[in-house]
Amino acid sequence: MDTENNLQQQAGEVSLTSDKMRNKSITRLLMEMSLPAIFSMLVQSLYNIVDSLFLTNISYVEAGYQGLNVGKDSFNAVSIVMPMTMFVTAVAIGIGVGANAYIARKLGEGNVESANKGAKTAIVMALFAWAVMAVLAFTVSRPFVAAFVNETNATDVDFVVEKGTLYLTIYMAASGGIMLDIVSARILQATGNMKVPMISQLIGALTNIALDALFIIPFKWGVLGAILATSIGQWFAAAFDLYFFIFKKQDVSISLRGFRFDGHYFARIAKIGMPALVMNAMGSVVTIILNVMLRSYTNGITVLSAYFKVQSFIFMPVFGLMQGTMPILSYNYGANLKQRFNKTFKLSLAIAVGVMVVGTLLFQLCPELLMSIFKSQTVSEGQTWEQLEQENRILVTEGAYAFRCISISFVPAAFSILIINMLQSINCPISSLLMSLSRQLLFLIPSAILFNMWWGQSGIWFCYPFAEILSILVYLAFALRDYKRQFVRKQMQYETHSLGA
């Protein structure tokens, strides 16, 4: 029996669903773990676009509206609050990724008790995060929205402020749905259960789309209808995930009966999940800073928001792939199965790069078609069809240019995302955090400021490829060093029977 099999037996024999991450073919396992997540992420991207289509094409004018294009102003109201909704999601993802990696690693070591305690702690963290977001909902929403609205990017400033504030307040106050959905789904994924999270995402997305059609068109609730549809969809998805924990036996339990908070598990989950939280939260911070620069341009914020919605069809499959890859890497690191770890990493990288190559070609060859999704099709009182057509032409031209510039970063981003994912799986949160900070903030924002000073709005978009390429050049050697050190350390833990240390 080879060394790896001996080490497996030292970890203790368990009979769990998650054991497939030790035994099944890597190619089949990665497909089984990733395809449901990829599908659910694509569905999520779809309903983000559907929201935009419904809002952009509103044909009725709400009472008191004084602008020229109610559809465009409604879309702008939701676009402006996007960084804060990204922040809420980032917190949920941080907790979920931390729990996912910790639970999968403990299951790989055969330590089911610690995996259980980690799962319960993650649910408590999600509930606490929801409470914090609910407080922020009623204190920061209006000042945040008002800071980005002016006569340049809105035809009715008061309308955009009111609708943006309404959307953000409800989103954050009801954020328990997305918190519990993401965290419980990541816990299930840590055990190898990818089907339930996929179905929950599908339920949430279809609910959102159906309610969008109902609330925005016949009910004529506009922005209010969009946020109600989103929040209800998120809670439906969370309820489905939680149902399987409550009524179906899983490898780990999230029952809080008799639960006693232990700072050890909180610290472990927070430490592992912090890079993921920062990576996603930095997207929010970066978007806020870019919006500050772009608010002086007529279509700047609209183009950036449109880009994020369309590029999600490229990035979401990669993030779905990472959801499948993370528990496999973490489990096999915990079990000290280095060959399986390496094969998983290489296969994931090849798939991620392939997806990004396709995305780059799409954004380079037909960006006008992608941007035309966000053209307004309706006019309000005081605006002519000729004026609307001229505005749409300018919007599509500016958006197509931005899409071509930013898409240069897609392939380097695949390397960055997978390296960060790998560092999290081997318990190197500091290195992962530094790389996340650099590609999302330290390299990106200074370059955006300089490029804006030199070339205006046309230059801002080049900050994305600049930051991605530079982060790879700087951090690749450090990532290889951490990988080698951590597997040496894991080998020593098995040899000295000190896995709990």
PDB file of N, CA and C in Angstrom, residues 432-491:
ATOM      1  N   SER A 432      -3.437  34.762   0.338  1.00  0.00           N
ATOM      2  CA  SER A 432      -4.643  34.909  -0.476  1.00  0.00           C
ATOM      3  C   SER A 432      -5.214  36.315  -0.349  1.00  0.00           C
ATOM      4  N   LEU A 433      -5.211  36.818   0.878  1.00  0.00           N
ATOM      5  CA  LEU A 433      -5.742  38.157   1.130  1.00  0.00           C
ATOM      6  C   LEU A 433      -4.920  39.231   0.424  1.00  0.00           C
ATOM      7  N   LEU A 434      -3.604  39.107   0.491  1.00  0.00           N
ATOM      8  CA  LEU A 434      -2.738  40.099  -0.144  1.00  0.00           C
ATOM      9  C   LEU A 434      -2.933  40.120  -1.661  1.00  0.00           C
ATOM     10  N   MET A 435      -3.053  38.936  -2.238  1.00  0.00           N
ATOM     11  CA  MET A 435      -3.263  38.881  -3.684  1.00  0.00           C
ATOM     12  C   MET A 435      -4.616  39.467  -4.056  1.00  0.00           C
ATOM     13  N   SER A 436      -5.636  39.178  -3.252  1.00  0.00           N
ATOM     14  CA  SER A 436      -6.967  39.740  -3.498  1.00  0.00           C
ATOM     15  C   SER A 436      -6.941  41.259  -3.412  1.00  0.00           C
ATOM     16  N   LEU A 437      -6.298  41.775  -2.371  1.00  0.00           N
ATOM     17  CA  LEU A 437      -6.215  43.220  -2.182  1.00  0.00           C
ATOM     18  C   LEU A 437      -5.494  43.888  -3.347  1.00  0.00           C
ATOM     19  N   SER A 438      -4.436  43.244  -3.809  1.00  0.00           N
ATOM     20  CA  SER A 438      -3.619  43.866  -4.860  1.00  0.00           C
ATOM     21  C   SER A 438      -4.379  43.953  -6.177  1.00  0.00           C
ATOM     22  N   ARG A 439      -4.966  42.814  -6.596  1.00  0.00           N
ATOM     23  CA  ARG A 439      -5.633  42.818  -7.903  1.00  0.00           C
ATOM     24  C   ARG A 439      -6.912  43.638  -7.882  1.00  0.00           C
ATOM     25  N   GLN A 440      -7.549  43.780  -6.717  1.00  0.00           N
ATOM     26  CA  GLN A 440      -8.827  44.472  -6.640  1.00  0.00           C
ATOM     27  C   GLN A 440      -8.704  45.922  -6.179  1.00  0.00           C
ATOM     28  N   LEU A 441      -7.583  46.265  -5.534  1.00  0.00           N
ATOM     29  CA  LEU A 441      -7.516  47.605  -4.955  1.00  0.00           C
ATOM     30  C   LEU A 441      -6.156  48.266  -5.154  1.00  0.00           C
ATOM     31  N   LEU A 442      -5.104  47.657  -4.621  1.00  0.00           N
ATOM     32  CA  LEU A 442      -3.795  48.321  -4.575  1.00  0.00           C
ATOM     33  C   LEU A 442      -3.228  48.622  -5.953  1.00  0.00           C
ATOM     34  N   PHE A 443      -3.445  47.736  -6.908  1.00  0.00           N
ATOM     35  CA  PHE A 443      -2.965  47.966  -8.269  1.00  0.00           C
ATOM     36  C   PHE A 443      -4.015  48.658  -9.130  1.00  0.00           C
ATOM     37  N   LEU A 444      -5.282  48.351  -8.878  1.00  0.00           N
ATOM     38  CA  LEU A 444      -6.345  48.805  -9.779  1.00  0.00           C
ATOM     39  C   LEU A 444      -6.694  50.282  -9.603  1.00  0.00           C
ATOM     40  N   ILE A 445      -6.897  50.712  -8.368  1.00  0.00           N
ATOM     41  CA  ILE A 445      -7.367  52.084  -8.145  1.00  0.00           C
ATOM     42  C   ILE A 445      -6.330  53.141  -8.526  1.00  0.00           C
ATOM     43  N   PRO A 446      -5.053  53.012  -8.102  1.00  0.00           N
ATOM     44  CA  PRO A 446      -4.083  54.027  -8.546  1.00  0.00           C
ATOM     45  C   PRO A 446      -3.980  54.120 -10.065  1.00  0.00           C
ATOM     46  N   SER A 447      -4.028  52.947 -10.733  1.00  0.00           N
ATOM     47  CA  SER A 447      -3.952  52.995 -12.199  1.00  0.00           C
ATOM     48  C   SER A 447      -5.200  53.647 -12.790  1.00  0.00           C
ATOM     49  N   ALA A 448      -6.379  53.400 -12.192  1.00  0.00           N
ATOM     50  CA  ALA A 448      -7.606  54.036 -12.680  1.00  0.00           C
ATOM     51  C   ALA A 448      -7.528  55.553 -12.542  1.00  0.00           C
ATOM     52  N   ILE A 449      -7.006  56.018 -11.406  1.00  0.00           N
ATOM     53  CA  ILE A 449      -6.879  57.461 -11.179  1.00  0.00           C
ATOM     54  C   ILE A 449      -5.925  58.085 -12.199  1.00  0.00           C
ATOM     55  N   LEU A 450      -4.782  57.432 -12.413  1.00  0.00           N
ATOM     56  CA  LEU A 450      -3.806  57.960 -13.376  1.00  0.00           C
ATOM     57  C   LEU A 450      -4.351  57.940 -14.799  1.00  0.00           C
ATOM     58  N   PHE A 451      -4.953  56.822 -15.180  1.00  0.00           N
ATOM     59  CA  PHE A 451      -5.473  56.711 -16.548  1.00  0.00           C
ATOM     60  C   PHE A 451      -6.612  57.701 -16.780  1.00  0.00           C
ATOM     61  N   ASN A 452      -7.404  57.967 -15.757  1.00  0.00           N
ATOM     62  CA  ASN A 452      -8.476  58.965 -15.869  1.00  0.00           C
ATOM     63  C   ASN A 452      -7.895  60.361 -16.065  1.00  0.00           C
ATOM     64  N   MET A 453      -6.821  60.653 -15.331  1.00  0.00           N
ATOM     65  CA  MET A 453      -6.160  61.957 -15.468  1.00  0.00           C
ATOM     66  C   MET A 453      -5.567  62.126 -16.862  1.00  0.00           C
ATOM     67  N   TRP A 454      -4.998  61.063 -17.412  1.00  0.00           N
ATOM     68  CA  TRP A 454      -4.316  61.146 -18.702  1.00  0.00           C
ATOM     69  C   TRP A 454      -5.278  61.064 -19.884  1.00  0.00           C
ATOM     70  N   TRP A 455      -6.270  60.158 -19.803  1.00  0.00           N
ATOM     71  CA  TRP A 455      -7.093  59.873 -20.985  1.00  0.00           C
ATOM     72  C   TRP A 455      -8.593  59.985 -20.737  1.00  0.00           C
ATOM     73  N   GLY A 456      -9.022  60.396 -19.527  1.00  0.00           N
ATOM     74  CA  GLY A 456     -10.443  60.546 -19.238  1.00  0.00           C
ATOM     75  C   GLY A 456     -11.156  59.207 -19.139  1.00  0.00           C
ATOM     76  N   GLN A 457     -12.457  59.214 -19.426  1.00  0.00           N
ATOM     77  CA  GLN A 457     -13.248  57.990 -19.298  1.00  0.00           C
ATOM     78  C   GLN A 457     -12.687  56.858 -20.153  1.00  0.00           C
ATOM     79  N   SER A 458     -12.157  57.165 -21.317  1.00  0.00           N
ATOM     80  CA  SER A 458     -11.612  56.129 -22.201  1.00  0.00           C
ATOM     81  C   SER A 458     -10.436  55.394 -21.568  1.00  0.00           C
ATOM     82  N   GLY A 459      -9.687  56.075 -20.688  1.00  0.00           N
ATOM     83  CA  GLY A 459      -8.528  55.452 -20.066  1.00  0.00           C
ATOM     84  C   GLY A 459      -8.848  54.622 -18.840  1.00  0.00           C
ATOM     85  N   ILE A 460      -9.933  54.963 -18.144  1.00  0.00           N
ATOM     86  CA  ILE A 460     -10.276  54.280 -16.891  1.00  0.00           C
ATOM     87  C   ILE A 460     -10.368  52.776 -17.084  1.00  0.00           C
ATOM     88  N   TRP A 461     -10.938  52.337 -18.204  1.00  0.00           N
ATOM     89  CA  TRP A 461     -11.230  50.913 -18.391  1.00  0.00           C
ATOM     90  C   TRP A 461      -9.977  50.053 -18.460  1.00  0.00           C
ATOM     91  N   PHE A 462      -8.825  50.644 -18.777  1.00  0.00           N
ATOM     92  CA  PHE A 462      -7.593  49.855 -18.877  1.00  0.00           C
ATOM     93  C   PHE A 462      -7.016  49.477 -17.514  1.00  0.00           C
ATOM     94  N   CYS A 463      -7.586  50.013 -16.423  1.00  0.00           N
ATOM     95  CA  CYS A 463      -7.061  49.671 -15.104  1.00  0.00           C
ATOM     96  C   CYS A 463      -7.278  48.194 -14.793  1.00  0.00           C
ATOM     97  N   TYR A 464      -8.309  47.567 -15.363  1.00  0.00           N
ATOM     98  CA  TYR A 464      -8.584  46.154 -15.078  1.00  0.00           C
ATOM     99  C   TYR A 464      -7.497  45.223 -15.621  1.00  0.00           C
ATOM    100  N   PRO A 465      -7.153  45.268 -16.914  1.00  0.00           N
ATOM    101  CA  PRO A 465      -6.072  44.385 -17.377  1.00  0.00           C
ATOM    102  C   PRO A 465      -4.730  44.711 -16.732  1.00  0.00           C
ATOM    103  N   PHE A 466      -4.468  45.985 -16.485  1.00  0.00           N
ATOM    104  CA  PHE A 466      -3.201  46.369 -15.846  1.00  0.00           C
ATOM    105  C   PHE A 466      -3.062  45.705 -14.477  1.00  0.00           C
ATOM    106  N   ALA A 467      -4.106  45.765 -13.655  1.00  0.00           N
ATOM    107  CA  ALA A 467      -4.062  45.219 -12.297  1.00  0.00           C
ATOM    108  C   ALA A 467      -3.964  43.693 -12.313  1.00  0.00           C
ATOM    109  N   GLU A 468      -4.692  43.028 -13.196  1.00  0.00           N
ATOM    110  CA  GLU A 468      -4.671  41.565 -13.239  1.00  0.00           C
ATOM    111  C   GLU A 468      -3.296  41.034 -13.648  1.00  0.00           C
ATOM    112  N   ILE A 469      -2.722  41.614 -14.682  1.00  0.00           N
ATOM    113  CA  ILE A 469      -1.416  41.147 -15.167  1.00  0.00           C
ATOM    114  C   ILE A 469      -0.339  41.400 -14.126  1.00  0.00           C
ATOM    115  N   LEU A 470      -0.360  42.577 -13.498  1.00  0.00           N
ATOM    116  CA  LEU A 470       0.659  42.909 -12.499  1.00  0.00           C
ATOM    117  C   LEU A 470       0.567  41.991 -11.280  1.00  0.00           C
ATOM    118  N   SER A 471      -0.645  41.655 -10.849  1.00  0.00           N
ATOM    119  CA  SER A 471      -0.795  40.795  -9.667  1.00  0.00           C
ATOM    120  C   SER A 471      -0.238  39.399  -9.927  1.00  0.00           C
ATOM    121  N   ILE A 472      -0.417  38.875 -11.142  1.00  0.00           N
ATOM    122  CA  ILE A 472       0.159  37.565 -11.484  1.00  0.00           C
ATOM    123  C   ILE A 472       1.676  37.617 -11.430  1.00  0.00           C
ATOM    124  N   LEU A 473       2.261  38.656 -12.015  1.00  0.00           N
ATOM    125  CA  LEU A 473       3.717  38.784 -12.048  1.00  0.00           C
ATOM    126  C   LEU A 473       4.305  38.891 -10.646  1.00  0.00           C
ATOM    127  N   VAL A 474       3.603  39.557  -9.755  1.00  0.00           N
ATOM    128  CA  VAL A 474       4.135  39.800  -8.411  1.00  0.00           C
ATOM    129  C   VAL A 474       3.964  38.593  -7.505  1.00  0.00           C
ATOM    130  N   TYR A 475       2.808  37.896  -7.591  1.00  0.00           N
ATOM    131  CA  TYR A 475       2.468  36.920  -6.547  1.00  0.00           C
ATOM    132  C   TYR A 475       2.650  35.459  -6.932  1.00  0.00           C
ATOM    133  N   LEU A 476       2.932  35.145  -8.178  1.00  0.00           N
ATOM    134  CA  LEU A 476       3.031  33.748  -8.579  1.00  0.00           C
ATOM    135  C   LEU A 476       4.110  32.995  -7.797  1.00  0.00           C
ATOM    136  N   ALA A 477       5.275  33.588  -7.639  1.00  0.00           N
ATOM    137  CA  ALA A 477       6.372  32.927  -6.919  1.00  0.00           C
ATOM    138  C   ALA A 477       6.010  32.697  -5.457  1.00  0.00           C
ATOM    139  N   PHE A 478       5.330  33.659  -4.838  1.00  0.00           N
ATOM    140  CA  PHE A 478       4.928  33.506  -3.437  1.00  0.00           C
ATOM    141  C   PHE A 478       3.903  32.387  -3.277  1.00  0.00           C
ATOM    142  N   ALA A 479       3.002  32.255  -4.249  1.00  0.00           N
ATOM    143  CA  ALA A 479       1.991  31.201  -4.180  1.00  0.00           C
ATOM    144  C   ALA A 479       2.640  29.820  -4.276  1.00  0.00           C
ATOM    145  N   LEU A 480       3.615  29.655  -5.146  1.00  0.00           N
ATOM    146  CA  LEU A 480       4.326  28.386  -5.254  1.00  0.00           C
ATOM    147  C   LEU A 480       5.065  28.053  -3.964  1.00  0.00           C
ATOM    148  N   ARG A 481       5.665  29.045  -3.339  1.00  0.00           N
ATOM    149  CA  ARG A 481       6.364  28.829  -2.066  1.00  0.00           C
ATOM    150  C   ARG A 481       5.400  28.346  -0.995  1.00  0.00           C
ATOM    151  N   ASP A 482       4.233  28.989  -0.884  1.00  0.00           N
ATOM    152  CA  ASP A 482       3.244  28.605   0.132  1.00  0.00           C
ATOM    153  C   ASP A 482       2.713  27.201  -0.115  1.00  0.00           C
ATOM    154  N   TYR A 483       2.491  26.865  -1.359  1.00  0.00           N
ATOM    155  CA  TYR A 483       1.999  25.526  -1.697  1.00  0.00           C
ATOM    156  C   TYR A 483       2.983  24.454  -1.207  1.00  0.00           C
ATOM    157  N   LYS A 484       4.261  24.633  -1.492  1.00  0.00           N
ATOM    158  CA  LYS A 484       5.275  23.647  -1.080  1.00  0.00           C
ATOM    159  C   LYS A 484       5.376  23.555   0.437  1.00  0.00           C
ATOM    160  N   ARG A 485       5.373  24.688   1.117  1.00  0.00           N
ATOM    161  CA  ARG A 485       5.490  24.704   2.577  1.00  0.00           C
ATOM    162  C   ARG A 485       4.315  24.011   3.249  1.00  0.00           C
ATOM    163  N   GLN A 486       3.096  24.261   2.759  1.00  0.00           N
ATOM    164  CA  GLN A 486       1.914  23.715   3.420  1.00  0.00           C
ATOM    165  C   GLN A 486       1.823  22.202   3.292  1.00  0.00           C
ATOM    166  N   PHE A 487       2.239  21.664   2.167  1.00  0.00           N
ATOM    167  CA  PHE A 487       2.196  20.203   2.046  1.00  0.00           C
ATOM    168  C   PHE A 487       3.305  19.534   2.861  1.00  0.00           C
ATOM    169  N   VAL A 488       4.428  20.193   3.004  1.00  0.00           N
ATOM    170  CA  VAL A 488       5.463  19.678   3.918  1.00  0.00           C
ATOM    171  C   VAL A 488       4.921  19.658   5.344  1.00  0.00           C
ATOM    172  N   ARG A 489       4.225  20.717   5.704  1.00  0.00           N
ATOM    173  CA  ARG A 489       3.645  20.808   7.051  1.00  0.00           C
ATOM    174  C   ARG A 489       2.584  19.728   7.270  1.00  0.00           C
ATOM    175  N   LYS A 490       1.727  19.508   6.272  1.00  0.00           N
ATOM    176  CA  LYS A 490       0.686  18.489   6.406  1.00  0.00           C
ATOM    177  C   LYS A 490       1.299  17.094   6.531  1.00  0.00           C
ATOM    178  N   GLN A 491       2.358  16.834   5.767  1.00  0.00           N
ATOM    179  CA  GLN A 491       3.049  15.552   5.868  1.00  0.00           C
ATOM    180  C   GLN A 491       3.568  15.328   7.292  1.00  0.00           C
TER     181      GLN A 491
END
